[in-house]
Short mmCIF file of C-alpha atoms in Angstrom, two decimals:
data_model
loop_
_atom_site.label_atom_id
_atom_site.label_comp_id
_atom_site.label_asym_id
_atom_site.label_seq_id
_atom_site.Cartn_x
_atom_site.Cartn_y
_atom_site.Cartn_z
CA MET A 33 20.79 2.05 38.36
CA LYS A 34 23.25 -0.79 37.68
CA ARG A 35 21.05 -3.11 39.73
CA PHE A 36 17.99 -2.11 37.72
CA PHE A 37 19.64 -2.90 34.37
CA ALA A 38 21.06 -6.15 35.77
CA SER A 39 17.70 -7.36 37.05
CA LYS A 40 15.39 -9.71 35.20
CA PHE A 41 12.70 -7.10 35.74
CA PHE A 42 14.45 -4.77 33.26
CA SER A 43 14.51 -7.41 30.51
CA ALA A 44 10.91 -8.44 31.14
CA ALA A 45 9.64 -4.87 31.37
CA TYR A 46 11.50 -3.84 28.22
CA ALA A 47 10.20 -6.86 26.29
CA VAL A 48 6.64 -5.96 27.28
CA LEU A 49 7.24 -2.31 26.33
CA LEU A 50 8.70 -3.29 22.94
CA LEU A 51 5.82 -5.65 22.18
CA CYS A 52 3.21 -3.08 23.25
CA PHE A 53 4.81 -0.39 21.08
CA THR A 54 4.97 -2.78 18.14
CA ALA A 55 1.32 -3.70 18.62
CA TYR A 56 0.45 0.01 18.61
CA VAL A 57 2.53 0.59 15.44
CA LEU A 58 0.60 -2.21 13.70
CA LEU A 59 -2.78 -1.04 15.00
CA ASP A 60 -2.00 2.51 13.91
CA ALA A 61 -0.94 1.37 10.45
CA PHE A 62 -3.69 -1.15 9.73
CA ILE A 63 -6.61 -0.92 12.14
CA ILE A 64 -7.27 2.38 13.95
CA PRO A 65 -9.47 4.54 11.68
CA ARG A 66 -8.65 8.23 11.46
CA THR A 67 -10.76 10.72 9.57
CA TYR A 68 -9.20 13.87 8.16
CA ALA A 69 -10.88 16.99 6.83
CA ALA A 70 -10.55 18.08 3.22
CA GLN A 71 -7.90 20.73 2.74
CA SER A 72 -9.11 24.26 2.39
CA GLY A 73 -7.38 26.64 0.03
CA THR A 74 -7.44 27.92 -3.49
CA GLY A 75 -9.55 25.05 -4.68
CA SER A 76 -12.50 25.42 -2.32
CA ALA A 77 -14.49 27.82 -4.51
CA ALA A 78 -13.88 25.68 -7.57
CA VAL A 79 -14.82 22.65 -5.52
CA GLN A 80 -18.19 24.06 -4.58
CA SER A 81 -19.00 25.16 -8.08
CA SER A 82 -17.90 21.89 -9.65
CA THR A 83 -19.81 19.88 -7.04
CA SER A 84 -22.98 21.82 -7.65
CA THR A 85 -22.49 21.41 -11.40
CA ALA A 86 -22.18 17.69 -10.92
CA SER A 87 -25.30 17.64 -8.77
CA SER A 88 -27.35 19.56 -11.31
CA THR A 89 -26.06 17.35 -14.12
CA ALA A 90 -26.88 14.24 -12.14
CA ALA A 91 -30.33 15.62 -11.41
CA SER A 92 -30.95 16.34 -15.06
CA ALA A 93 -29.68 12.84 -15.94
CA GLU A 94 -32.12 11.36 -13.48
CA SER A 95 -35.00 13.29 -14.97
CA GLN A 96 -33.97 12.27 -18.45
CA THR A 97 -33.89 8.65 -17.37
CA THR A 98 -37.24 8.85 -15.70
CA SER A 99 -38.76 10.84 -18.55
CA GLY A 100 -38.64 8.15 -21.13
CA GLN A 101 -35.06 6.91 -21.65
CA SER A 102 -35.29 3.14 -21.68
CA VAL A 103 -32.76 1.20 -19.64
CA VAL A 104 -31.25 -1.96 -21.04
CA SER A 105 -29.39 -4.04 -18.47
CA THR A 106 -28.01 -7.57 -18.91
CA ASP A 107 -25.11 -9.54 -17.44
CA SER A 108 -22.73 -7.99 -19.94
CA CYS A 109 -24.14 -4.62 -20.90
CA TYR A 110 -25.95 -1.59 -19.62
CA SER A 111 -27.44 1.31 -21.54
CA ASP A 112 -29.73 4.13 -20.49
CA GLY A 113 -29.18 6.71 -23.17
CA ASN A 114 -26.49 8.55 -21.18
CA ILE A 115 -24.32 5.65 -20.10
CA THR A 116 -23.38 2.64 -22.21
CA VAL A 117 -21.29 -0.14 -20.69
CA THR A 118 -20.22 -3.27 -22.53
CA LEU A 119 -18.43 -5.91 -20.49
CA THR A 120 -16.26 -8.62 -22.06
CA THR A 121 -14.17 -11.38 -20.52
CA SER A 122 -11.13 -12.69 -22.36
CA ARG A 123 -8.00 -14.76 -21.80
CA LEU A 124 -4.61 -13.17 -22.22
CA ASP A 125 -2.10 -16.03 -22.13
CA ASP A 126 -2.97 -17.69 -18.82
CA THR A 127 -4.80 -14.72 -17.31
CA THR A 128 -8.49 -13.83 -17.23
CA VAL A 129 -9.06 -10.20 -18.17
CA TYR A 130 -12.32 -8.29 -17.73
CA THR A 131 -12.79 -5.25 -19.94
CA ALA A 132 -15.57 -2.71 -19.62
CA ASP A 133 -16.02 -0.40 -22.60
CA ILE A 134 -17.79 2.73 -21.40
CA VAL A 135 -19.35 5.56 -23.40
CA LEU A 136 -20.85 8.53 -21.57
CA SER A 137 -22.91 11.49 -22.67
CA ASP A 138 -21.40 13.65 -19.91
CA ALA A 139 -18.17 13.49 -17.90
CA SER A 140 -20.03 13.91 -14.61
CA TYR A 141 -21.08 10.26 -14.77
CA LEU A 142 -17.44 9.27 -14.19
CA GLN A 143 -17.16 9.58 -10.43
CA THR A 144 -15.25 8.40 -7.40
CA ALA A 145 -16.34 7.47 -3.89
CA LEU A 146 -14.54 7.03 -0.59
CA ALA A 147 -15.17 4.20 1.85
CA GLY A 148 -17.58 5.37 4.52
CA ALA A 149 -17.95 8.61 2.55
CA ALA A 150 -15.00 9.89 4.58
CA TYR A 151 -11.38 10.70 3.87
CA GLY A 152 -8.86 9.21 6.28
CA ARG A 153 -6.57 6.40 7.21
CA ASN A 154 -7.81 2.84 7.77
CA ILE A 155 -11.28 3.78 6.59
CA THR A 156 -12.03 0.93 4.23
CA ALA A 157 -14.88 -1.06 2.74
CA ALA A 158 -15.27 -3.62 -0.01
CA THR A 159 -15.44 -2.18 -3.51
CA SER A 160 -18.89 -3.74 -3.92
CA ALA A 161 -20.12 -2.13 -0.69
CA ILE A 162 -18.90 1.35 -1.67
CA ALA A 163 -20.31 0.83 -5.17
CA ALA A 164 -23.71 -0.25 -3.83
CA ASP A 165 -23.82 2.78 -1.50
CA SER A 166 -23.03 5.00 -4.50
CA ASP A 167 -25.64 3.40 -6.79
CA ALA A 168 -22.81 2.58 -9.17
CA ILE A 169 -23.54 0.81 -12.43
CA ILE A 170 -19.93 -0.28 -12.80
CA ALA A 171 -17.02 0.26 -10.42
CA ILE A 172 -13.38 -0.64 -9.92
CA ASN A 173 -11.14 -0.15 -6.93
CA GLY A 174 -9.23 3.13 -6.84
CA ASP A 175 -5.68 3.94 -5.76
CA TYR A 176 -6.02 2.94 -2.07
CA TYR A 177 -4.87 6.40 -1.02
CA GLY A 178 -5.25 5.39 2.67
CA GLY A 179 -2.37 2.94 2.35
CA ARG A 180 0.08 5.77 1.80
CA ALA A 181 0.91 8.92 3.73
CA ALA A 182 1.77 10.96 0.64
CA GLY A 183 0.55 11.46 -2.91
CA TYR A 184 -2.07 13.87 -4.20
CA VAL A 185 -5.70 13.04 -3.51
CA ILE A 186 -8.43 14.96 -5.32
CA ARG A 187 -11.85 13.34 -5.52
CA ASN A 188 -14.95 14.76 -7.16
CA GLY A 189 -13.31 18.18 -7.16
CA VAL A 190 -12.29 18.20 -3.48
CA LEU A 191 -8.63 18.42 -2.52
CA TYR A 192 -7.92 16.02 0.34
CA ARG A 193 -4.14 15.65 0.24
CA SER A 194 -1.53 17.89 -1.33
CA THR A 195 1.56 16.15 0.08
CA SER A 196 3.77 15.03 -2.79
CA ALA A 197 4.97 11.43 -2.87
CA GLY A 198 8.08 12.56 -4.72
CA ASP A 199 9.05 14.14 -8.01
CA ASP A 200 8.81 10.84 -9.86
CA GLN A 201 5.32 9.93 -8.65
CA GLN A 202 3.05 9.71 -11.68
CA ASP A 203 -0.59 10.66 -11.14
CA LEU A 204 -3.69 10.31 -13.28
CA VAL A 205 -5.62 13.55 -13.57
CA ILE A 206 -9.21 13.44 -14.79
CA TYR A 207 -10.41 16.92 -15.68
CA ALA A 208 -13.98 18.21 -15.42
CA ASP A 209 -14.50 17.64 -19.14
CA GLY A 210 -13.52 13.98 -18.71
CA THR A 211 -10.11 14.10 -20.36
CA PHE A 212 -7.22 12.13 -18.88
CA GLU A 213 -3.67 13.33 -18.32
CA ILE A 214 -0.71 11.68 -16.62
CA ILE A 215 1.45 14.10 -14.67
CA SER A 216 4.46 13.91 -12.36
CA GLU A 217 3.94 15.32 -8.88
CA GLY A 218 7.33 17.00 -9.13
CA GLY A 219 6.07 19.19 -11.95
CA VAL A 220 2.89 20.63 -10.46
CA SER A 221 1.21 21.16 -7.10
CA ALA A 222 -2.15 19.65 -6.14
CA GLU A 223 -3.57 23.14 -5.68
CA THR A 224 -2.57 24.07 -9.24
CA LEU A 225 -4.17 20.91 -10.60
CA LEU A 226 -7.39 21.77 -8.79
CA LYS A 227 -7.24 25.33 -10.12
CA ASN A 228 -6.72 23.93 -13.63
CA GLY A 229 -9.95 21.95 -13.39
CA ALA A 230 -8.82 18.57 -12.07
CA ARG A 231 -11.82 16.66 -10.78
CA GLN A 232 -10.03 13.42 -9.84
CA VAL A 233 -6.36 12.80 -9.11
CA PHE A 234 -5.03 9.29 -8.39
CA SER A 235 -1.56 8.72 -7.02
CA PHE A 236 -0.71 5.09 -7.64
CA GLY A 237 0.58 4.38 -11.08
CA PRO A 238 2.60 4.24 -13.06
CA GLY A 239 1.07 5.65 -16.21
CA LEU A 240 0.79 2.84 -18.73
CA VAL A 241 -0.03 4.59 -21.99
CA SER A 242 0.36 8.23 -23.03
CA ASP A 243 -0.56 9.59 -26.47
CA GLY A 244 -1.21 6.00 -27.53
CA THR A 245 2.33 4.88 -26.65
CA VAL A 246 3.23 2.35 -23.96
CA THR A 247 5.22 4.20 -21.30
CA VAL A 248 6.38 1.29 -19.10
CA THR A 249 9.25 -1.04 -19.79
CA ALA A 250 9.14 -4.84 -19.64
CA ASP A 251 10.95 -4.94 -16.29
CA GLU A 252 9.11 -2.06 -14.61
CA GLU A 253 6.97 -2.87 -11.59
CA VAL A 254 5.06 -1.25 -8.77
CA GLY A 255 7.33 -0.76 -5.78
CA ARG A 256 9.15 -4.01 -5.13
CA ALA A 257 6.67 -6.33 -6.85
CA LYS A 258 8.56 -8.41 -9.38
CA THR A 259 5.95 -10.87 -10.53
CA THR A 260 2.71 -10.93 -12.44
CA ASN A 261 -0.23 -9.83 -10.34
CA PRO A 262 -3.94 -9.04 -10.38
CA ARG A 263 -4.30 -5.60 -11.98
CA THR A 264 -6.74 -2.74 -12.22
CA ALA A 265 -6.40 -0.03 -14.84
CA ILE A 266 -8.44 2.72 -16.42
CA GLY A 267 -7.97 4.29 -19.83
CA GLU A 268 -9.39 6.89 -22.16
CA ILE A 269 -9.95 5.97 -25.80
CA SER A 270 -11.49 9.24 -26.97
CA PRO A 271 -13.51 12.02 -25.31
CA LEU A 272 -16.11 10.40 -23.00
CA HIS A 273 -15.09 6.93 -24.20
CA TYR A 274 -13.26 4.91 -21.54
CA VAL A 275 -12.17 1.41 -20.58
CA MET A 276 -11.88 -0.18 -17.17
CA VAL A 277 -9.69 -3.29 -17.12
CA VAL A 278 -9.31 -5.80 -14.29
CA ALA A 279 -7.11 -8.90 -14.52
CA ASP A 280 -7.37 -11.84 -12.11
CA GLY A 281 -4.13 -13.19 -10.68
CA ARG A 282 -2.35 -15.21 -8.02
CA THR A 283 -4.43 -18.33 -8.71
CA SER A 284 -3.85 -21.51 -10.69
CA LYS A 285 -6.61 -20.45 -13.09
CA SER A 286 -5.24 -16.97 -13.70
CA THR A 287 -1.67 -15.95 -12.99
CA GLY A 288 -1.97 -12.20 -13.55
CA LEU A 289 -0.25 -9.64 -15.73
CA SER A 290 2.95 -7.67 -15.60
CA LEU A 291 2.62 -3.92 -16.00
CA TYR A 292 4.01 -4.17 -19.51
CA GLU A 293 1.49 -6.86 -20.52
CA LEU A 294 -1.29 -4.72 -19.10
CA ALA A 295 -0.06 -1.64 -20.96
CA GLU A 296 0.20 -3.57 -24.24
CA TYR A 297 -3.34 -4.88 -23.79
CA LEU A 298 -4.68 -1.38 -23.14
CA GLN A 299 -2.84 -0.07 -26.18
CA SER A 300 -4.46 -2.81 -28.27
CA LEU A 301 -7.85 -1.49 -27.12
CA GLY A 302 -6.97 1.86 -28.67
CA VAL A 303 -6.49 3.94 -25.53
CA THR A 304 -4.67 7.25 -25.76
CA THR A 305 -4.06 7.44 -22.00
CA ALA A 306 -4.09 4.62 -19.45
CA TYR A 307 -3.12 4.37 -15.80
CA ASN A 308 -2.44 1.55 -13.37
CA LEU A 309 -4.54 1.67 -10.20
CA ASP A 310 -4.06 -0.38 -7.04
CA GLY A 311 -3.75 -4.05 -7.92
CA GLY A 312 -3.04 -7.27 -6.06
CA GLY A 313 -5.76 -8.25 -3.64
CA SER A 314 -7.50 -4.91 -4.19
CA SER A 315 -8.32 -5.58 -7.87
CA THR A 316 -12.10 -5.76 -8.08
CA LEU A 317 -14.66 -5.19 -10.81
CA TYR A 318 -18.28 -4.57 -9.85
CA PHE A 319 -21.08 -4.46 -12.40
CA ASN A 320 -24.86 -4.31 -11.97
CA GLY A 321 -24.76 -5.26 -8.30
CA GLN A 322 -22.25 -8.10 -8.58
CA VAL A 323 -18.52 -8.64 -8.25
CA ILE A 324 -17.49 -9.88 -11.69
CA ASN A 325 -13.88 -10.95 -11.21
CA ASN A 326 -12.18 -13.17 -8.62
CA PRO A 327 -10.45 -10.84 -6.17
CA THR A 328 -7.80 -12.49 -4.02
CA THR A 329 -7.25 -11.59 -0.42
CA ASN A 330 -4.70 -12.99 2.04
CA GLY A 331 -2.98 -15.13 -0.55
CA THR A 332 -5.19 -16.97 -2.99
CA ALA A 333 -8.51 -16.90 -1.10
CA ILE A 334 -11.26 -15.59 -3.40
CA LYS A 335 -12.59 -12.76 -1.29
CA GLU A 336 -12.89 -9.01 -1.69
CA ARG A 337 -10.31 -6.89 0.05
CA LYS A 338 -11.49 -3.72 1.73
CA VAL A 339 -10.17 -0.61 0.00
CA SER A 340 -10.15 3.13 0.57
CA ASP A 341 -11.89 4.25 -2.60
CA ILE A 342 -13.45 3.33 -5.91
CA VAL A 343 -13.88 4.75 -9.40
CA TYR A 344 -17.39 4.27 -10.74
CA ILE A 345 -19.92 5.15 -13.37
CA GLY A 346 -23.26 6.27 -12.04
CA CYS A 347 -25.84 9.00 -12.03
CA MET B 149 27.71 -23.80 30.20
CA SER B 150 29.32 -20.40 30.72
CA ILE B 151 27.33 -17.17 30.51
CA SER B 152 29.06 -16.28 27.26
CA ALA B 153 28.20 -19.64 25.68
CA ALA B 154 24.59 -19.27 26.81
CA ASP B 155 24.42 -15.81 25.20
CA LEU B 156 25.96 -17.17 21.99
CA LYS B 157 23.43 -20.00 21.85
CA ARG B 158 20.54 -17.61 22.55
CA TYR B 159 21.57 -15.21 19.76
CA LEU B 160 22.13 -18.03 17.27
CA LEU B 161 18.67 -19.40 18.02
CA ALA B 162 17.23 -15.90 17.61
CA ALA B 163 19.01 -15.56 14.24
CA LEU B 164 17.57 -18.90 13.13
CA GLY B 165 14.08 -17.87 14.26
CA CYS B 166 14.39 -14.58 12.40
CA ALA B 167 15.54 -16.37 9.22
CA VAL B 168 12.56 -18.74 9.38
CA LEU B 169 10.15 -15.87 10.07
CA SER B 170 11.40 -13.76 7.16
CA ALA B 171 11.41 -16.79 4.81
CA VAL B 172 7.78 -17.55 5.68
CA TYR B 173 6.75 -13.89 5.38
CA GLU B 174 8.50 -13.46 2.02
CA GLY B 175 6.93 -16.72 0.86
CA PHE B 176 3.49 -15.18 1.23
CA SER B 177 4.34 -11.73 -0.11
CA HIS B 178 3.66 -12.49 -3.81
CA GLY B 179 7.13 -11.60 -5.02
CA VAL B 180 7.35 -8.31 -3.13
CA TYR B 181 10.77 -8.20 -1.48
CA SER B 182 12.27 -6.12 1.28
CA VAL B 183 15.95 -6.17 2.22
CA TRP B 184 14.91 -5.41 5.82
CA MET B 185 12.82 -8.58 5.93
CA ILE B 186 15.42 -10.71 4.16
CA GLY B 187 18.26 -9.34 6.33
CA LEU B 188 16.36 -9.63 9.61
CA PHE B 189 18.48 -12.53 10.85
CA LEU B 190 21.65 -10.45 10.54
CA PHE B 191 20.78 -8.36 13.61
CA PRO B 192 20.96 -11.17 16.19
CA LEU B 193 23.77 -12.80 14.20
CA LEU B 194 26.10 -9.83 13.72
CA LEU B 195 25.13 -7.77 16.77
CA GLY B 196 24.48 -10.69 19.11
CA ALA B 197 26.23 -13.93 18.26
CA LEU B 198 29.38 -12.35 16.80
CA PRO B 199 30.16 -10.10 19.80
CA ALA B 200 29.38 -13.00 22.13
CA LEU B 201 31.86 -15.15 20.21
CA LEU B 202 34.53 -12.44 20.26
CA LEU B 203 34.06 -11.89 23.98
CA ARG B 204 34.34 -15.62 24.54
CA ARG B 205 37.62 -15.69 22.65
CA ALA B 206 38.84 -12.62 24.53
CA ARG B 207 37.74 -14.32 27.75
CA ARG B 208 35.78 -11.28 28.86
CA VAL B 209 32.38 -11.31 30.50
CA PRO B 210 30.47 -8.03 30.45
CA ALA B 211 28.43 -7.19 33.51
CA ARG B 212 24.94 -8.62 33.56
CA GLY B 213 23.39 -5.16 33.19
CA VAL B 214 25.52 -4.46 30.10
CA ARG B 215 24.46 -7.74 28.53
CA ARG B 216 20.80 -7.09 29.24
CA VAL B 217 20.89 -3.56 27.80
CA TRP B 218 22.80 -4.82 24.73
CA ALA B 219 20.20 -7.56 24.20
CA ALA B 220 17.42 -4.96 24.49
CA GLY B 221 19.15 -2.88 21.81
CA VAL B 222 19.56 -5.86 19.46
CA SER B 223 15.91 -6.83 20.01
CA THR B 224 14.78 -3.29 19.24
CA LEU B 225 16.81 -3.08 16.03
CA ALA B 226 15.63 -6.52 14.91
CA MET B 227 12.03 -5.49 15.57
CA GLY B 228 12.67 -2.29 13.62
CA SER B 229 13.95 -4.34 10.69
CA LEU B 230 10.91 -6.62 10.87
CA MET B 231 8.46 -3.71 10.96
CA THR B 232 10.26 -1.84 8.18
CA GLY B 233 10.10 -5.01 6.09
CA VAL B 234 6.41 -5.47 6.80
CA PHE B 235 5.62 -1.88 5.77
CA GLU B 236 7.84 -2.03 2.68
CA ILE B 237 6.11 -5.19 1.51
CA TYR B 238 2.70 -3.70 2.29
CA GLY B 239 3.71 -0.61 0.33
CA SER B 240 3.10 2.00 2.98
CA PRO B 241 5.56 3.49 5.44
CA SER B 242 4.67 4.03 9.10
CA PRO B 243 5.92 7.23 10.74
CA LEU B 244 6.13 5.38 14.07
CA ALA B 245 8.43 2.61 12.80
CA VAL B 246 11.41 4.98 12.54
CA TRP B 247 11.63 5.12 16.34
CA TYR B 248 13.10 1.62 16.57
CA TRP B 249 16.40 2.81 15.10
CA PRO B 250 17.37 5.65 17.50
CA VAL B 251 16.07 3.74 20.54
CA GLY B 252 17.90 0.55 19.54
CA GLY B 253 21.04 2.51 18.72
CA ALA B 254 20.92 4.38 22.04
CA LEU B 255 20.62 1.11 23.98
CA LEU B 256 23.61 -0.36 22.14
CA ALA B 257 25.60 2.82 22.80
CA LEU B 258 24.64 2.73 26.47
CA ALA B 259 25.68 -0.92 26.76
CA ALA B 260 28.96 -0.27 24.90
CA ALA B 261 29.74 2.65 27.20
CA GLY B 262 29.01 0.47 30.23
CA PHE B 263 31.23 -2.27 28.82
CA PHE B 264 34.23 -0.02 28.21
CA LEU B 265 33.88 1.82 31.49
CA GLU B 266 33.48 -1.21 33.70
CA LYS B 267 36.40 -2.98 35.31
CA LYS B 268 37.77 -5.80 33.22
CA GLN B 269 36.42 -9.15 34.39
CA GLU B 270 37.58 -12.47 32.99
CA PHE B 271 35.80 -15.79 33.21
#
């Protein structure tokens, strides 16, 4: 045994073993796709009923559209009688901010989609690709649930993950009637949220505005990020009236926003509830078949990053 | 150059390499910091170069097998620190990355046991 440890073979073999294991750790974390089934449980009946409700509503919306509702679509607005989107671009200090004001006739038009239409780890696609597959009118990146092993995931009424990311994890809950609420995972289970009518639950955060009041402090940041960054956020102004906000960042033309700046901007738009979604290189805004903002990937390269999920407006 | 001096030089170079690696990685991480990434160089420095220096002063040379196992342990812990830093900066933990710590610790313990049990050998 002593001879084995003393030999060069031991050092070489161990170095190879360590490198192979590390390569596997990286492949497992970033490359190897794994699909998981939706969780069964108390929510399954509600899931089926809410899904079928959404389908019937979508079907009726389609018939309404085809039976005489005129569609107006330009580079900055879309209107079909059920969905009205107005897109504006503005400068906030040295940052370009894209704001989509959205008014719906029914909450079922506010939907989410998963990359590859599957729930799992390392299953990703560009926001624009997922949006195009979903026939989205407007879309933003979601919470990149696949980048984390914990945090509630409910999408379109289906419970995918009920593992809590901790008592302090703030989630955005979108109920079947389209109302927003920011909750802490420590206070309620995913199953209870589903039973209470949650249709979408995002676990990124933090919540930016609640009851019209900014809920982040000037020095609060996501994880260990301490600088301004590209941002994606969604907010509710009033029932069925929403905003999607994306800010460019990490470039010489647009530095990005802090969470506090983003929250203040959303408050100025009149939101009652607003939530921070995945930002950084993930921040993408898609409208009428085009990526509107300048998403940064791998530093400052203007290129879309592949993400796990999107939030979109569509029939 | 004695074996002890060669070990010292090797660990110091490794510490320098780790410092450069973590500086470059942090430079591209858009202000997201990880103490595991920043402190990466401390593993070869404190667990490699420092013991090598102390042994040199004490004029003791551990058996070759002990030195190799100790180096494997230091390498494993340094790699664990690097991976933990990468995942912290990325924002997602990996359940597999935790294995570096017990494996690295066990190798160091094995080497330490071998060192204290072996017959004293001076250079």
